[in-house]
Amino acid sequence: MLEYEPNADIHVLDTHVLDISQHNQVPGATYYKCDISSLSEVEAIFAKCKPKTVFHVASPDPANVQPALFRKVNVTGSHNLLLAAQKIATVKAFIYTCSSSVIHDNYSDLKRACTLSKAEAETSILAANRANGDSSILTASIRVASAFGERDYTTFAKIAANARKGKANMQIGNSQNLYDVTYVSNLVDAHPLAAQGLLRAHGKPLTSPATRVDGEAFFISNDEPILF
């Protein structure tokens, strides 16, 4: 983020700030311990730092099997961030990190709590775009396809762990299905680019669908599908 905006003040909200080792912290950023499912906690921090741009990237591990946790963080947390952003009146751009899995043509009896909660959160965030006119908050969503890279603890870390246990010799289907992945730096770049688009559009009339960023959802991947 500082590469795009060297003079920006960066404020990070996280539930585990006190547990994060120093090598995971960025010099110059301010860290706050916060549970986004608590509106009062979010409002207190927003009132202190008065953000111009909000990047909502928080979400539980998608492999988690507690539906209530996904609703707490992804639905209630998103709602609270929006309310706090609207109340403080300094926020111009709100970017949500969603998932490509919210759109698919698969039919199954299985209920994916993570995907459902992400879809619900995205719907409310995009609906908040220009809710109070051209000079109100502009929103956008980034639909990422299976992010991986440095400090990845949810995807390839688990694949490697299963391989060490001798569980890499299993196959589902004929291995001819295409699967998209996203290197973390591509995902990171997408966020400030989306923010720049929203900030350019703030206070101006809605543009044509071909050039519009606000109120839109964007799929992000390496554009290099692999066989699965």
Short mmCIF file of C-alpha atoms in Angstrom, two decimals:
data_model
loop_
_atom_site.label_atom_id
_atom_site.label_comp_id
_atom_site.label_asym_id
_atom_site.label_seq_id
_atom_site.Cartn_x
_atom_site.Cartn_y
_atom_site.Cartn_z
CA MET A 1 0.00 0.00 0.00
CA LEU A 2 2.82 2.39 0.84
CA GLU A 3 4.29 1.74 -2.61
CA TYR A 4 1.12 3.24 -4.11
CA GLU A 5 0.64 5.98 -1.50
CA PRO A 6 3.98 6.66 0.26
CA ASN A 7 2.49 9.41 2.44
CA ALA A 8 -0.61 7.49 3.48
CA ASP A 9 -1.41 6.72 7.11
CA ILE A 10 -2.04 2.98 7.39
CA HIS A 11 -4.28 1.67 10.18
CA VAL A 12 -4.80 -2.08 10.67
CA LEU A 13 -7.66 -3.65 12.65
CA ASP A 14 -7.21 -7.28 13.74
CA THR A 15 -8.33 -9.57 16.54
CA HIS A 16 -4.81 -10.90 17.10
CA VAL A 17 -2.66 -7.77 16.94
CA LEU A 18 -1.02 -8.48 20.28
CA ASP A 19 -0.08 -11.98 19.11
CA ILE A 20 1.48 -10.91 15.81
CA SER A 21 5.27 -11.13 15.79
CA GLN A 22 7.17 -8.05 14.70
CA HIS A 23 8.21 -9.53 11.32
CA ASN A 24 4.53 -9.53 10.30
CA GLN A 25 4.13 -5.83 11.05
CA VAL A 26 4.88 -3.05 8.59
CA PRO A 27 6.94 -0.11 9.88
CA GLY A 28 4.85 3.05 9.85
CA ALA A 29 1.49 1.30 10.18
CA THR A 30 -0.64 1.59 13.32
CA TYR A 31 -2.22 -1.60 14.66
CA TYR A 32 -5.44 -1.85 16.68
CA LYS A 33 -6.86 -4.89 18.44
CA CYS A 34 -10.50 -4.97 17.31
CA ASP A 35 -13.39 -7.40 16.93
CA ILE A 36 -15.32 -6.13 13.90
CA SER A 37 -18.44 -7.94 15.10
CA SER A 38 -18.57 -5.24 17.79
CA LEU A 39 -19.93 -2.02 16.30
CA SER A 40 -18.77 0.07 19.25
CA GLU A 41 -15.16 -1.12 18.85
CA VAL A 42 -15.13 -0.33 15.13
CA GLU A 43 -16.74 3.08 15.62
CA ALA A 44 -14.23 4.03 18.32
CA ILE A 45 -11.25 3.24 16.08
CA PHE A 46 -12.78 4.91 13.02
CA ALA A 47 -13.45 8.03 15.08
CA LYS A 48 -9.78 8.05 16.06
CA CYS A 49 -8.13 7.40 12.68
CA LYS A 50 -10.79 8.94 10.37
CA PRO A 51 -10.10 6.72 7.33
CA LYS A 52 -10.53 7.84 3.73
CA THR A 53 -10.30 4.33 2.24
CA VAL A 54 -11.36 1.06 3.87
CA PHE A 55 -10.02 -2.32 2.74
CA HIS A 56 -12.16 -5.05 4.29
CA VAL A 57 -10.03 -8.21 4.00
CA ALA A 58 -11.00 -10.01 7.22
CA SER A 59 -12.47 -13.52 7.01
CA PRO A 60 -12.15 -16.80 8.93
CA ASP A 61 -10.26 -19.75 7.47
CA PRO A 62 -12.56 -21.12 4.71
CA ALA A 63 -11.94 -24.64 6.03
CA ASN A 64 -13.54 -23.68 9.34
CA VAL A 65 -16.66 -25.71 10.09
CA GLN A 66 -18.43 -23.18 12.32
CA PRO A 67 -21.20 -21.45 10.31
CA ALA A 68 -21.85 -19.02 13.17
CA LEU A 69 -18.28 -17.73 12.95
CA PHE A 70 -18.65 -16.91 9.24
CA ARG A 71 -21.84 -14.98 9.92
CA LYS A 72 -20.22 -13.18 12.85
CA VAL A 73 -17.22 -11.99 10.85
CA ASN A 74 -18.38 -11.83 7.23
CA VAL A 75 -21.97 -10.66 7.67
CA THR A 76 -22.13 -8.82 11.00
CA GLY A 77 -18.56 -7.56 10.69
CA SER A 78 -19.15 -6.20 7.19
CA HIS A 79 -22.36 -4.53 8.32
CA ASN A 80 -20.55 -2.86 11.22
CA LEU A 81 -17.71 -1.61 9.04
CA LEU A 82 -20.22 -0.07 6.63
CA LEU A 83 -22.19 1.58 9.44
CA ALA A 84 -19.03 2.97 11.01
CA ALA A 85 -17.78 4.23 7.63
CA GLN A 86 -21.09 5.97 6.92
CA LYS A 87 -21.18 7.51 10.39
CA ILE A 88 -17.66 8.94 10.37
CA ALA A 89 -18.30 10.60 6.97
CA THR A 90 -14.61 10.68 6.01
CA VAL A 91 -14.67 7.42 4.04
CA LYS A 92 -14.80 7.82 0.26
CA ALA A 93 -13.85 4.30 -0.89
CA PHE A 94 -14.74 0.87 0.53
CA ILE A 95 -13.18 -2.25 -1.03
CA TYR A 96 -14.27 -5.75 -0.02
CA THR A 97 -12.17 -8.89 -0.48
CA CYS A 98 -14.67 -11.52 -1.62
CA SER A 99 -14.34 -14.91 -3.32
CA SER A 100 -14.83 -16.18 -6.85
CA SER A 101 -16.86 -19.02 -5.33
CA VAL A 102 -19.88 -16.74 -4.82
CA ILE A 103 -20.70 -17.26 -8.53
CA HIS A 104 -20.84 -20.77 -9.97
CA ASP A 105 -23.08 -23.22 -11.81
CA ASN A 106 -22.64 -26.10 -9.40
CA TYR A 107 -25.67 -27.71 -7.77
CA SER A 108 -25.11 -29.51 -4.49
CA ASP A 109 -26.86 -30.37 -1.25
CA LEU A 110 -23.74 -29.22 0.59
CA LYS A 111 -24.06 -25.81 2.24
CA ARG A 112 -20.87 -23.76 2.17
CA ALA A 113 -21.13 -21.37 5.08
CA CYS A 114 -18.09 -19.36 3.98
CA THR A 115 -19.38 -18.79 0.44
CA LEU A 116 -22.91 -17.96 1.57
CA SER A 117 -21.70 -15.43 4.12
CA LYS A 118 -19.31 -13.85 1.60
CA ALA A 119 -22.11 -13.51 -0.95
CA GLU A 120 -24.42 -11.92 1.61
CA ALA A 121 -21.73 -9.48 2.71
CA GLU A 122 -20.86 -8.54 -0.88
CA THR A 123 -24.51 -7.89 -1.71
CA SER A 124 -24.88 -5.42 1.15
CA ILE A 125 -21.56 -3.71 0.41
CA LEU A 126 -22.29 -3.19 -3.29
CA ALA A 127 -25.81 -2.00 -2.44
CA ALA A 128 -24.26 0.72 -0.26
CA ASN A 129 -22.54 2.27 -3.29
CA ARG A 130 -23.65 5.90 -3.75
CA ALA A 131 -26.41 5.23 -1.22
CA ASN A 132 -26.54 8.92 -0.31
CA GLY A 133 -25.51 10.46 -3.61
CA ASP A 134 -22.39 10.91 -5.72
CA SER A 135 -20.39 12.27 -2.77
CA SER A 136 -21.18 9.36 -0.46
CA ILE A 137 -19.18 6.14 -0.06
CA LEU A 138 -18.25 4.31 -3.27
CA THR A 139 -17.83 0.55 -2.98
CA ALA A 140 -16.32 -2.31 -4.99
CA SER A 141 -15.64 -6.00 -4.48
CA ILE A 142 -12.60 -8.12 -5.38
CA ARG A 143 -13.53 -11.76 -6.10
CA VAL A 144 -10.31 -13.67 -5.69
CA ALA A 145 -9.70 -17.21 -6.95
CA SER A 146 -7.70 -19.33 -4.47
CA ALA A 147 -4.95 -16.99 -3.30
CA PHE A 148 -1.51 -18.41 -2.53
CA GLY A 149 1.98 -17.13 -1.85
CA GLU A 150 4.09 -15.85 1.02
CA ARG A 151 2.58 -16.37 4.48
CA ASP A 152 -0.16 -18.57 3.04
CA TYR A 153 -1.47 -20.71 5.87
CA THR A 154 -4.78 -21.85 4.40
CA THR A 155 -4.16 -23.26 0.91
CA PHE A 156 -0.71 -24.53 0.00
CA ALA A 157 0.40 -24.96 3.59
CA LYS A 158 -2.35 -27.56 4.01
CA ILE A 159 -1.56 -29.17 0.66
CA ALA A 160 2.08 -29.53 1.67
CA ALA A 161 1.10 -30.88 5.09
CA ASN A 162 -1.14 -33.52 3.52
CA ALA A 163 1.60 -34.48 1.05
CA ARG A 164 4.00 -35.08 3.94
CA LYS A 165 1.39 -37.42 5.44
CA GLY A 166 1.25 -39.43 2.22
CA LYS A 167 -2.17 -38.12 1.20
CA ALA A 168 -1.11 -36.64 -2.16
CA ASN A 169 -1.92 -39.82 -4.09
CA MET A 170 -5.66 -39.18 -4.39
CA GLN A 171 -7.55 -37.96 -7.44
CA ILE A 172 -11.08 -36.63 -7.85
CA GLY A 173 -12.50 -36.93 -11.37
CA ASN A 174 -10.41 -37.17 -14.53
CA SER A 175 -8.04 -34.29 -13.69
CA GLN A 176 -9.23 -32.35 -16.75
CA ASN A 177 -11.17 -29.65 -14.90
CA LEU A 178 -9.73 -26.14 -15.05
CA TYR A 179 -8.97 -24.38 -11.78
CA ASP A 180 -7.91 -20.76 -11.24
CA VAL A 181 -5.42 -19.56 -8.64
CA THR A 182 -4.12 -16.11 -7.70
CA TYR A 183 -0.62 -15.23 -6.55
CA VAL A 184 -0.80 -12.97 -3.53
CA SER A 185 0.96 -10.01 -5.19
CA ASN A 186 -1.69 -9.92 -7.92
CA LEU A 187 -4.38 -9.85 -5.25
CA VAL A 188 -2.56 -7.13 -3.36
CA ASP A 189 -2.20 -4.97 -6.49
CA ALA A 190 -5.93 -5.26 -7.21
CA HIS A 191 -6.89 -3.48 -4.00
CA PRO A 192 -5.09 -0.11 -4.39
CA LEU A 193 -6.01 -0.11 -8.09
CA ALA A 194 -9.68 -0.49 -7.15
CA ALA A 195 -9.28 2.21 -4.51
CA GLN A 196 -7.75 4.60 -7.04
CA GLY A 197 -10.69 4.01 -9.37
CA LEU A 198 -13.18 4.72 -6.59
CA LEU A 199 -11.40 7.86 -5.43
CA ARG A 200 -11.28 9.21 -9.00
CA ALA A 201 -15.03 8.66 -9.32
CA HIS A 202 -15.96 10.09 -5.92
CA GLY A 203 -18.16 13.16 -6.16
CA LYS A 204 -18.74 12.66 -9.88
CA PRO A 205 -21.80 11.32 -11.74
CA LEU A 206 -22.07 7.61 -12.45
CA THR A 207 -20.13 6.62 -15.57
CA SER A 208 -20.91 4.02 -18.24
CA PRO A 209 -20.76 0.31 -17.31
CA ALA A 210 -17.64 -0.12 -19.50
CA THR A 211 -15.58 2.30 -17.39
CA ARG A 212 -17.27 2.00 -14.00
CA VAL A 213 -15.47 0.74 -10.90
CA ASP A 214 -17.89 1.69 -8.13
CA GLY A 215 -20.71 -0.72 -7.40
CA GLU A 216 -18.91 -3.45 -9.36
CA ALA A 217 -17.33 -6.83 -8.54
CA PHE A 218 -14.07 -7.88 -10.21
CA PHE A 219 -12.69 -11.40 -10.61
CA ILE A 220 -8.96 -11.67 -9.90
CA SER A 221 -6.74 -14.60 -10.91
CA ASN A 222 -3.38 -15.28 -12.54
CA ASP A 223 -5.24 -15.83 -15.83
CA GLU A 224 -3.37 -19.13 -16.01
CA PRO A 225 -5.93 -21.87 -15.26
CA ILE A 226 -4.46 -25.21 -14.27
CA LEU A 227 -5.83 -28.74 -14.58
CA PHE A 228 -7.39 -30.16 -11.45
#
